[in-house]
mmCIF file of C-alpha atoms in Angstrom:
data_model
loop_
_atom_site.group_PDB
_atom_site.id
_atom_site.type_symbol
_atom_site.label_atom_id
_atom_site.label_comp_id
_atom_site.label_asym_id
_atom_site.label_seq_id
_atom_site.Cartn_x
_atom_site.Cartn_y
_atom_site.Cartn_z
ATOM 1 C CA UNK P 1 0.000 0.000 0.000
ATOM 2 C CA UNK P 2 1.034 3.591 -0.660
ATOM 3 C CA UNK P 3 0.155 5.174 2.679
ATOM 4 C CA UNK P 4 -0.301 8.865 3.445
ATOM 5 C CA UNK P 5 -1.870 9.963 6.751
ATOM 6 C CA UNK P 6 -2.727 6.352 7.589
ATOM 7 C CA UNK P 7 -4.787 6.072 4.404
ATOM 8 C CA UNK P 8 -4.120 3.773 1.457
ATOM 9 C CA UNK P 9 -3.838 6.225 -1.445
ATOM 10 C CA UNK P 10 -4.666 3.511 -4.005
ATOM 11 C CA UNK P 11 -7.919 2.730 -2.149
ATOM 12 C CA UNK P 12 -8.665 6.460 -1.929
ATOM 13 C CA UNK P 13 -8.166 6.886 -5.690
ATOM 14 C CA UNK P 14 -10.352 3.842 -6.336
ATOM 15 C CA UNK P 15 -13.105 5.337 -4.128
ATOM 16 C CA UNK P 16 -12.944 8.687 -5.955
ATOM 17 C CA UNK P 17 -12.762 7.150 -9.450
ATOM 18 C CA UNK P 18 -15.594 4.714 -8.642
ATOM 19 C CA UNK P 19 -17.867 7.564 -7.527
ATOM 20 C CA UNK P 20 -16.925 9.627 -10.605
ATOM 21 C CA UNK P 21 -17.736 6.750 -12.961
ATOM 22 C CA UNK P 22 -20.906 5.649 -11.130
ATOM 23 C CA UNK P 23 -22.367 8.441 -8.942
ATOM 24 C CA UNK P 24 -24.810 5.995 -7.276
ATOM 25 C CA UNK P 25 -21.816 4.550 -5.390
ATOM 26 C CA UNK P 26 -21.538 7.923 -3.597
ATOM 27 C CA UNK P 27 -25.175 7.863 -2.478
ATOM 28 C CA UNK P 28 -25.440 7.106 1.255
ATOM 29 C CA UNK P 29 -28.186 7.205 3.886
ATOM 30 C CA UNK P 30 -26.966 7.287 7.477
ATOM 31 C CA UNK P 31 -29.282 6.466 10.379
ATOM 32 C CA UNK P 32 -29.634 6.898 14.121
ATOM 33 C CA UNK P 33 -32.220 6.017 16.728
ATOM 34 C CA UNK P 34 -32.426 7.980 19.972
ATOM 35 C CA UNK P 35 -34.183 6.722 23.083
ATOM 36 C CA UNK P 36 -35.113 9.219 25.792
ATOM 37 C CA UNK P 37 -34.016 7.629 29.081
ATOM 38 C CA UNK P 38 -35.586 10.084 31.547
ATOM 39 C CA UNK P 39 -34.834 13.625 32.680
ATOM 40 C CA UNK P 40 -32.470 15.212 30.154
ATOM 41 C CA UNK P 41 -30.694 11.926 29.343
ATOM 42 C CA UNK P 42 -30.814 9.932 26.114
ATOM 43 C CA UNK P 43 -29.047 7.115 24.320
ATOM 44 C CA UNK P 44 -28.499 7.192 20.572
ATOM 45 C CA UNK P 45 -27.843 3.926 18.744
ATOM 46 C CA UNK P 46 -25.942 3.970 15.462
ATOM 47 C CA UNK P 47 -25.299 0.888 13.371
ATOM 48 C CA UNK P 48 -26.140 0.004 9.732
ATOM 49 C CA UNK P 49 -26.233 2.473 6.850
ATOM 50 C CA UNK P 50 -27.259 2.315 3.209
ATOM 51 C CA UNK P 51 -24.915 2.718 0.212
ATOM 52 C CA UNK P 52 -26.384 2.799 -3.295
ATOM 53 C CA UNK P 53 -29.638 1.269 -2.040
ATOM 54 C CA UNK P 54 -27.941 -1.632 -0.218
ATOM 55 C CA UNK P 55 -27.788 -1.942 3.576
ATOM 56 C CA UNK P 56 -24.241 -2.209 4.902
ATOM 57 C CA UNK P 57 -24.055 -3.918 8.309
ATOM 58 C CA UNK P 58 -22.091 -2.316 11.108
ATOM 59 C CA UNK P 59 -21.464 -2.974 14.802
ATOM 60 C CA UNK P 60 -23.695 -0.850 17.033
ATOM 61 C CA UNK P 61 -22.427 2.214 18.868
ATOM 62 C CA UNK P 62 -24.236 3.927 21.745
ATOM 63 C CA UNK P 63 -23.864 7.643 22.428
ATOM 64 C CA UNK P 64 -25.057 9.037 25.761
ATOM 65 C CA UNK P 65 -26.385 12.576 25.975
ATOM 66 C CA UNK P 66 -27.105 14.436 29.214
ATOM 67 C CA UNK P 67 -26.982 17.945 30.655
ATOM 68 C CA UNK P 68 -24.654 19.151 33.419
ATOM 69 C CA UNK P 69 -26.081 19.845 36.898
ATOM 70 C CA UNK P 70 -26.304 23.587 36.055
ATOM 71 C CA UNK P 71 -28.908 22.555 33.462
ATOM 72 C CA UNK P 72 -30.690 19.973 35.646
ATOM 73 C CA UNK P 73 -28.962 16.851 34.319
ATOM 74 C CA UNK P 74 -26.717 14.187 35.863
ATOM 75 C CA UNK P 75 -23.858 14.807 33.384
ATOM 76 C CA UNK P 76 -23.865 11.155 32.284
ATOM 77 C CA UNK P 77 -22.511 12.420 28.942
ATOM 78 C CA UNK P 78 -21.928 15.568 26.905
ATOM 79 C CA UNK P 79 -25.011 17.583 25.995
ATOM 80 C CA UNK P 80 -26.442 17.992 22.510
ATOM 81 C CA UNK P 81 -24.603 21.178 21.558
ATOM 82 C CA UNK P 82 -21.310 19.671 22.765
ATOM 83 C CA UNK P 83 -22.050 16.623 20.562
ATOM 84 C CA UNK P 84 -22.525 19.066 17.676
ATOM 85 C CA UNK P 85 -18.957 20.343 18.220
ATOM 86 C CA UNK P 86 -17.723 16.712 18.308
ATOM 87 C CA UNK P 87 -19.421 16.063 14.953
ATOM 88 C CA UNK P 88 -17.619 19.107 13.535
ATOM 89 C CA UNK P 89 -14.277 17.956 14.944
ATOM 90 C CA UNK P 90 -14.643 14.458 13.544
ATOM 91 C CA UNK P 91 -15.657 15.873 10.157
ATOM 92 C CA UNK P 92 -12.783 18.343 9.897
ATOM 93 C CA UNK P 93 -10.334 15.547 10.840
ATOM 94 C CA UNK P 94 -11.612 13.304 8.052
ATOM 95 C CA UNK P 95 -11.775 16.082 5.479
ATOM 96 C CA UNK P 96 -8.248 17.405 6.167
ATOM 97 C CA UNK P 97 -6.721 13.892 6.318
ATOM 98 C CA UNK P 98 -8.436 12.734 3.120
ATOM 99 C CA UNK P 99 -7.829 15.817 1.001
ATOM 100 C CA UNK P 100 -4.227 16.078 2.246
ATOM 101 C CA UNK P 101 -3.613 12.407 1.342
ATOM 102 C CA UNK P 102 -5.022 13.006 -2.165
ATOM 103 C CA UNK P 103 -2.525 15.878 -2.546
ATOM 104 C CA UNK P 104 0.368 13.861 -1.089
ATOM 105 C CA UNK P 105 0.613 16.094 2.008
ATOM 106 C CA UNK P 106 1.815 14.180 5.087
ATOM 107 C CA UNK P 107 0.216 15.474 8.305
ATOM 108 C CA UNK P 108 2.355 14.910 11.398
ATOM 109 C CA UNK P 109 -0.080 16.182 13.994
ATOM 110 C CA UNK P 110 -3.454 17.851 13.851
ATOM 111 C CA UNK P 111 -5.951 18.965 16.443
ATOM 112 C CA UNK P 112 -8.928 21.314 16.594
ATOM 113 C CA UNK P 113 -10.363 23.558 19.291
ATOM 114 C CA UNK P 114 -14.022 24.605 19.278
ATOM 115 C CA UNK P 115 -16.034 27.131 21.267
ATOM 116 C CA UNK P 116 -19.708 27.843 20.765
ATOM 117 C CA UNK P 117 -21.676 30.696 22.341
ATOM 118 C CA UNK P 118 -25.292 30.122 23.211
ATOM 119 C CA UNK P 119 -27.925 32.171 25.019
ATOM 120 C CA UNK P 120 -30.255 29.606 26.552
ATOM 121 C CA UNK P 121 -33.143 32.077 26.826
ATOM 122 C CA UNK P 122 -34.041 30.804 23.345
ATOM 123 C CA UNK P 123 -34.195 27.168 24.504
ATOM 124 C CA UNK P 124 -36.056 28.189 27.666
ATOM 125 C CA UNK P 125 -38.713 29.933 25.581
ATOM 126 C CA UNK P 126 -37.995 33.295 27.221
ATOM 127 C CA UNK P 127 -37.410 35.328 24.072
ATOM 128 C CA UNK P 128 -38.429 35.132 20.426
ATOM 129 C CA UNK P 129 -35.492 37.378 19.569
ATOM 130 C CA UNK P 130 -32.817 35.013 20.884
ATOM 131 C CA UNK P 131 -32.064 32.075 18.587
ATOM 132 C CA UNK P 132 -32.139 28.706 20.401
ATOM 133 C CA UNK P 133 -28.860 27.388 18.992
ATOM 134 C CA UNK P 134 -25.297 28.635 18.907
ATOM 135 C CA UNK P 135 -25.056 32.274 17.868
ATOM 136 C CA UNK P 136 -21.465 31.704 16.722
ATOM 137 C CA UNK P 137 -18.902 28.924 16.706
ATOM 138 C CA UNK P 138 -15.155 29.584 16.724
ATOM 139 C CA UNK P 139 -12.644 26.939 15.724
ATOM 140 C CA UNK P 140 -8.889 26.702 15.489
ATOM 141 C CA UNK P 141 -7.058 24.123 13.380
ATOM 142 C CA UNK P 142 -3.568 23.335 14.675
ATOM 143 C CA UNK P 143 -1.648 21.570 11.943
ATOM 144 C CA UNK P 144 1.915 20.281 11.653
ATOM 145 C CA UNK P 145 2.460 19.018 8.116
ATOM 146 C CA UNK P 146 5.197 18.541 5.577
ATOM 147 C CA UNK P 147 3.990 21.303 3.241
ATOM 148 C CA UNK P 148 4.327 25.046 2.657
ATOM 149 C CA UNK P 149 1.999 27.466 4.445
ATOM 150 C CA UNK P 150 0.548 28.324 1.044
ATOM 151 C CA UNK P 151 -0.261 24.657 0.329
ATOM 152 C CA UNK P 152 -1.848 24.309 3.770
ATOM 153 C CA UNK P 153 -3.951 27.450 3.253
ATOM 154 C CA UNK P 154 -5.199 25.947 -0.036
ATOM 155 C CA UNK P 155 -5.977 22.680 1.771
ATOM 156 C CA UNK P 156 -7.857 24.678 4.444
ATOM 157 C CA UNK P 157 -10.041 26.387 1.804
ATOM 158 C CA UNK P 158 -10.706 23.033 0.130
ATOM 159 C CA UNK P 159 -11.752 21.545 3.491
ATOM 160 C CA UNK P 160 -14.279 24.346 4.064
ATOM 161 C CA UNK P 161 -15.754 23.669 0.607
ATOM 162 C CA UNK P 162 -16.054 19.884 1.065
ATOM 163 C CA UNK P 163 -16.620 19.102 4.778
ATOM 164 C CA UNK P 164 -20.132 17.629 5.189
ATOM 165 C CA UNK P 165 -20.766 18.837 8.771
ATOM 166 C CA UNK P 166 -19.201 22.251 8.100
ATOM 167 C CA UNK P 167 -21.707 22.551 5.232
ATOM 168 C CA UNK P 168 -24.674 21.356 7.307
ATOM 169 C CA UNK P 169 -23.877 23.715 10.197
ATOM 170 C CA UNK P 170 -23.042 26.820 8.187
ATOM 171 C CA UNK P 171 -25.876 26.386 5.658
ATOM 172 C CA UNK P 172 -29.554 25.451 5.863
ATOM 173 C CA UNK P 173 -30.740 21.823 5.706
ATOM 174 C CA UNK P 174 -34.279 20.551 5.269
ATOM 175 C CA UNK P 175 -35.280 18.586 8.367
ATOM 176 C CA UNK P 176 -38.814 17.194 8.477
ATOM 177 C CA UNK P 177 -40.049 15.675 11.716
ATOM 178 C CA UNK P 178 -43.062 13.385 11.616
ATOM 179 C CA UNK P 179 -44.977 13.033 14.890
ATOM 180 C CA UNK P 180 -46.316 9.572 15.762
ATOM 181 C CA UNK P 181 -48.533 8.929 18.790
ATOM 182 C CA UNK P 182 -47.843 5.546 20.406
ATOM 183 C CA UNK S 1 -39.499 17.475 44.719
ATOM 184 C CA UNK S 2 -42.355 17.829 42.232
ATOM 185 C CA UNK S 3 -41.140 15.537 39.476
ATOM 186 C CA UNK S 4 -42.338 15.389 35.869
ATOM 187 C CA UNK S 5 -40.369 13.389 33.271
ATOM 188 C CA UNK S 6 -37.589 12.814 35.787
ATOM 189 C CA UNK S 7 -37.121 16.566 36.186
ATOM 190 C CA UNK S 8 -37.652 18.607 39.339
ATOM 191 C CA UNK S 9 -40.257 21.156 38.256
ATOM 192 C CA UNK S 10 -39.289 23.558 41.051
ATOM 193 C CA UNK S 11 -35.670 23.520 39.842
ATOM 194 C CA UNK S 12 -36.871 23.998 36.254
ATOM 195 C CA UNK S 13 -38.962 27.027 37.256
ATOM 196 C CA UNK S 14 -36.020 28.431 39.204
ATOM 197 C CA UNK S 15 -33.768 28.021 36.131
ATOM 198 C CA UNK S 16 -36.293 29.769 33.882
ATOM 199 C CA UNK S 17 -37.055 32.579 36.347
ATOM 200 C CA UNK S 18 -33.339 33.100 37.077
ATOM 201 C CA UNK S 19 -32.565 33.505 33.356
ATOM 202 C CA UNK S 20 -35.555 35.847 32.899
ATOM 203 C CA UNK S 21 -34.435 38.087 35.787
ATOM 204 C CA UNK S 22 -30.726 37.982 34.921
ATOM 205 C CA UNK S 23 -30.123 37.049 31.246
ATOM 206 C CA UNK S 24 -26.361 36.628 31.866
ATOM 207 C CA UNK S 25 -27.191 33.390 33.714
ATOM 208 C CA UNK S 26 -28.358 31.976 30.372
ATOM 209 C CA UNK S 27 -25.090 32.821 28.616
ATOM 210 C CA UNK S 28 -23.020 29.669 28.012
ATOM 211 C CA UNK S 29 -19.900 28.781 26.026
ATOM 212 C CA UNK S 30 -19.445 25.075 25.340
ATOM 213 C CA UNK S 31 -16.096 23.659 24.224
ATOM 214 C CA UNK S 32 -14.552 20.641 22.559
ATOM 215 C CA UNK S 33 -11.073 19.608 21.463
ATOM 216 C CA UNK S 34 -10.588 17.066 18.696
ATOM 217 C CA UNK S 35 -7.374 15.161 18.115
ATOM 218 C CA UNK S 36 -6.823 13.472 14.761
ATOM 219 C CA UNK S 37 -5.553 9.961 15.561
ATOM 220 C CA UNK S 38 -4.588 8.803 12.039
ATOM 221 C CA UNK S 39 -6.489 7.737 8.932
ATOM 222 C CA UNK S 40 -10.099 8.854 9.293
ATOM 223 C CA UNK S 41 -10.152 8.411 13.092
ATOM 224 C CA UNK S 42 -10.356 11.110 15.773
ATOM 225 C CA UNK S 43 -11.031 11.566 19.460
ATOM 226 C CA UNK S 44 -12.983 14.524 20.759
ATOM 227 C CA UNK S 45 -12.594 15.528 24.398
ATOM 228 C CA UNK S 46 -15.385 17.417 26.143
ATOM 229 C CA UNK S 47 -15.167 18.665 29.701
ATOM 230 C CA UNK S 48 -15.541 22.142 31.247
ATOM 231 C CA UNK S 49 -17.866 24.861 29.980
ATOM 232 C CA UNK S 50 -18.455 28.530 30.822
ATOM 233 C CA UNK S 51 -21.643 29.963 32.340
ATOM 234 C CA UNK S 52 -21.965 33.720 32.753
ATOM 235 C CA UNK S 53 -18.180 34.161 32.394
ATOM 236 C CA UNK S 54 -17.322 31.516 35.016
ATOM 237 C CA UNK S 55 -15.769 28.137 34.187
ATOM 238 C CA UNK S 56 -17.830 25.195 35.423
ATOM 239 C CA UNK S 57 -15.766 22.039 35.914
ATOM 240 C CA UNK S 58 -16.950 18.760 34.452
ATOM 241 C CA UNK S 59 -15.629 15.208 34.128
ATOM 242 C CA UNK S 60 -14.087 14.561 30.713
ATOM 243 C CA UNK S 61 -15.864 12.582 28.008
ATOM 244 C CA UNK S 62 -14.160 11.140 24.920
ATOM 245 C CA UNK S 63 -16.021 10.638 21.649
ATOM 246 C CA UNK S 64 -14.469 8.470 18.948
ATOM 247 C CA UNK S 65 -15.140 9.236 15.290
ATOM 248 C CA UNK S 66 -14.218 6.931 12.403
ATOM 249 C CA UNK S 67 -15.479 5.889 8.991
ATOM 250 C CA UNK S 68 -16.768 2.434 8.016
ATOM 251 C CA UNK S 69 -14.632 0.199 5.761
ATOM 252 C CA UNK S 70 -16.666 1.347 2.719
ATOM 253 C CA UNK S 71 -15.186 4.803 3.372
ATOM 254 C CA UNK S 72 -11.652 3.602 4.214
ATOM 255 C CA UNK S 73 -11.963 3.644 8.009
ATOM 256 C CA UNK S 74 -11.727 0.987 10.730
ATOM 257 C CA UNK S 75 -15.245 1.731 12.088
ATOM 258 C CA UNK S 76 -13.844 2.404 15.576
ATOM 259 C CA UNK S 77 -16.852 4.712 16.064
ATOM 260 C CA UNK S 78 -19.683 6.433 14.207
ATOM 261 C CA UNK S 79 -18.690 8.897 11.514
ATOM 262 C CA UNK S 80 -19.176 12.662 11.666
ATOM 263 C CA UNK S 81 -22.551 12.820 9.935
ATOM 264 C CA UNK S 82 -23.867 10.022 12.188
ATOM 265 C CA UNK S 83 -22.656 12.053 15.191
ATOM 266 C CA UNK S 84 -24.663 14.973 13.786
ATOM 267 C CA UNK S 85 -27.821 12.815 13.945
ATOM 268 C CA UNK S 86 -26.919 11.853 17.540
ATOM 269 C CA UNK S 87 -26.644 15.539 18.462
ATOM 270 C CA UNK S 88 -30.112 16.103 16.989
ATOM 271 C CA UNK S 89 -31.547 13.133 18.891
ATOM 272 C CA UNK S 90 -30.069 14.251 22.186
ATOM 273 C CA UNK S 91 -31.341 17.779 21.599
ATOM 274 C CA UNK S 92 -34.896 16.773 20.702
ATOM 275 C CA UNK S 93 -35.002 14.515 23.809
ATOM 276 C CA UNK S 94 -34.015 17.389 26.091
ATOM 277 C CA UNK S 95 -36.307 19.906 24.417
ATOM 278 C CA UNK S 96 -39.393 17.656 24.478
ATOM 279 C CA UNK S 97 -38.747 16.487 28.068
ATOM 280 C CA UNK S 98 -38.144 20.014 29.379
ATOM 281 C CA UNK S 99 -40.996 21.780 27.609
ATOM 282 C CA UNK S 100 -43.392 18.926 28.437
ATOM 283 C CA UNK S 101 -42.397 19.120 32.128
ATOM 284 C CA UNK S 102 -43.012 22.885 32.124
ATOM 285 C CA UNK S 103 -46.526 22.212 30.768
ATOM 286 C CA UNK S 104 -47.165 19.345 33.216
ATOM 287 C CA UNK S 105 -47.220 16.723 30.431
ATOM 288 C CA UNK S 106 -45.952 13.323 31.618
ATOM 289 C CA UNK S 107 -44.089 11.442 28.874
ATOM 290 C CA UNK S 108 -44.217 7.655 29.266
ATOM 291 C CA UNK S 109 -41.945 6.739 26.389
ATOM 292 C CA UNK S 110 -40.240 8.673 23.643
ATOM 293 C CA UNK S 111 -37.838 7.748 20.875
ATOM 294 C CA UNK S 112 -36.659 9.291 17.615
ATOM 295 C CA UNK S 113 -35.598 7.852 14.284
ATOM 296 C CA UNK S 114 -33.318 9.768 11.908
ATOM 297 C CA UNK S 115 -32.235 9.263 8.320
ATOM 298 C CA UNK S 116 -29.964 11.583 6.397
ATOM 299 C CA UNK S 117 -29.248 11.410 2.652
ATOM 300 C CA UNK S 118 -25.835 12.439 1.437
ATOM 301 C CA UNK S 119 -24.108 12.341 -1.935
ATOM 302 C CA UNK S 120 -20.420 11.972 -1.138
ATOM 303 C CA UNK S 121 -19.330 13.374 -4.518
ATOM 304 C CA UNK S 122 -19.401 16.723 -2.684
ATOM 305 C CA UNK S 123 -17.001 15.519 0.017
ATOM 306 C CA UNK S 124 -14.801 13.797 -2.578
ATOM 307 C CA UNK S 125 -14.459 17.066 -4.511
ATOM 308 C CA UNK S 126 -16.048 15.548 -7.640
ATOM 309 C CA UNK S 127 -18.767 18.135 -8.173
ATOM 310 C CA UNK S 128 -19.340 21.776 -7.285
ATOM 311 C CA UNK S 129 -23.061 21.223 -7.768
ATOM 312 C CA UNK S 130 -23.418 18.565 -5.072
ATOM 313 C CA UNK S 131 -23.455 19.931 -1.531
ATOM 314 C CA UNK S 132 -20.970 18.149 0.782
ATOM 315 C CA UNK S 133 -23.416 17.629 3.659
ATOM 316 C CA UNK S 134 -26.810 16.026 4.045
ATOM 317 C CA UNK S 135 -29.224 17.091 1.313
ATOM 318 C CA UNK S 136 -32.156 16.237 3.599
ATOM 319 C CA UNK S 137 -32.753 14.764 7.035
ATOM 320 C CA UNK S 138 -35.967 12.933 7.960
ATOM 321 C CA UNK S 139 -36.960 12.339 11.553
ATOM 322 C CA UNK S 140 -39.827 10.636 13.319
ATOM 323 C CA UNK S 141 -40.789 11.354 16.925
ATOM 324 C CA UNK S 142 -42.555 8.430 18.607
ATOM 325 C CA UNK S 143 -44.240 9.701 21.752
ATOM 326 C CA UNK S 144 -46.463 8.070 24.362
ATOM 327 C CA UNK S 145 -47.653 10.756 26.760
ATOM 328 C CA UNK S 146 -50.520 11.550 29.062
ATOM 329 C CA UNK S 147 -51.929 14.381 26.913
ATOM 330 C CA UNK S 148 -54.284 14.997 23.987
ATOM 331 C CA UNK S 149 -52.983 14.789 20.426
ATOM 332 C CA UNK S 150 -53.668 18.529 20.158
ATOM 333 C CA UNK S 151 -51.495 19.273 23.202
ATOM 334 C CA UNK S 152 -48.712 17.075 21.809
ATOM 335 C CA UNK S 153 -48.881 18.804 18.427
ATOM 336 C CA UNK S 154 -48.486 22.142 20.243
ATOM 337 C CA UNK S 155 -45.532 20.716 22.175
ATOM 338 C CA UNK S 156 -44.004 19.509 18.889
ATOM 339 C CA UNK S 157 -44.257 23.009 17.353
ATOM 340 C CA UNK S 158 -42.728 24.534 20.496
ATOM 341 C CA UNK S 159 -39.842 22.027 20.326
ATOM 342 C CA UNK S 160 -39.057 23.010 16.724
ATOM 343 C CA UNK S 161 -38.975 26.677 17.788
ATOM 344 C CA UNK S 162 -36.678 26.136 20.788
ATOM 345 C CA UNK S 163 -34.365 23.165 20.094
ATOM 346 C CA UNK S 164 -30.769 24.435 19.818
ATOM 347 C CA UNK S 165 -29.445 21.765 17.434
ATOM 348 C CA UNK S 166 -32.633 21.826 15.313
ATOM 349 C CA UNK S 167 -31.994 25.564 14.937
ATOM 350 C CA UNK S 168 -28.295 25.177 14.147
ATOM 351 C CA UNK S 169 -28.913 22.459 11.534
ATOM 352 C CA UNK S 170 -31.921 24.020 9.807
ATOM 353 C CA UNK S 171 -30.533 27.584 9.828
ATOM 354 C CA UNK S 172 -27.152 29.157 9.120
ATOM 355 C CA UNK S 173 -24.494 29.613 11.817
ATOM 356 C CA UNK S 174 -21.306 31.647 11.643
ATOM 357 C CA UNK S 175 -18.325 29.328 11.982
ATOM 358 C CA UNK S 176 -14.877 30.901 11.731
ATOM 359 C CA UNK S 177 -11.874 28.589 11.558
ATOM 360 C CA UNK S 178 -8.457 30.001 12.349
ATOM 361 C CA UNK S 179 -5.500 28.109 10.891
ATOM 362 C CA UNK S 180 -2.386 27.752 13.064
ATOM 363 C CA UNK S 181 0.843 26.214 11.815
ATOM 364 C CA UNK S 182 2.645 24.202 14.492
#
């Protein structure tokens, strides 16, 4: 294998060329099921997904959500808006590592810091003028790579144009919720 | 305690009244730090947060992100867009449970299903016309509660107006990323 950033570059090229030749191969549906477990706690189960109309089996992962005591929870896990930052961090990691590998840029070390500001009067229903979610998110990418600053700035711009969660957070997404009475 | 949905309603009222009287109490900054661990894997660490300018200490949680084999990962954890669905599930749980408790609605059981469609040609840099993130997310709320269907439909509308992650996914958020060379 020709490895860059822990990725097999031949496999990466095959993935990209396969999706270019047959776009259906790039069509995925990811799934999750969340169970409310009382108070502000929940467990989300993630397992199989669908690629090109075919279910791909996966081991199951469980993600615990809870609020800190300041927000009436037992802090059994991070809360929802902290999980949102984790999704961003995971996505930026994948997008930098993949696009750098495709360009032949070896990353030595990489980490990200996130901070999100939120005024919970929106969540608490105290004001129509305060949005419920983060008003702003700040991130810092710390990167140590075998490339010029110019090449890394180009990589950075490419990441912002291709990161799925960066897109879904910074732009609108249609989200329909059906309500079923049990 | 006067408990509804595993929440102390007196504490909930105190939280709401405190934020109404002194909005700074509702001002939070949540944080996360993600470390790329090679290939498409990462670990996100979540611990302390800031309320009204003061750091609140918290135990540390670690969230593992990875891709499935179909996307060149080792499936050590859910991927970033699956984590995004988990953040939504955790957020809807909290928002339903809290707003129901404030209205005196007892929820017996509640769970959520999520599906998100994504065309990874955007992520792979194969098309400028394909967005990198989810094109659409579908959710179903399954709720068994001691209330009329009309009251639960009202609750559902209130949840969509006050859920932080629902807001951040369905609307735009400013996200600035600073790039630091190490």
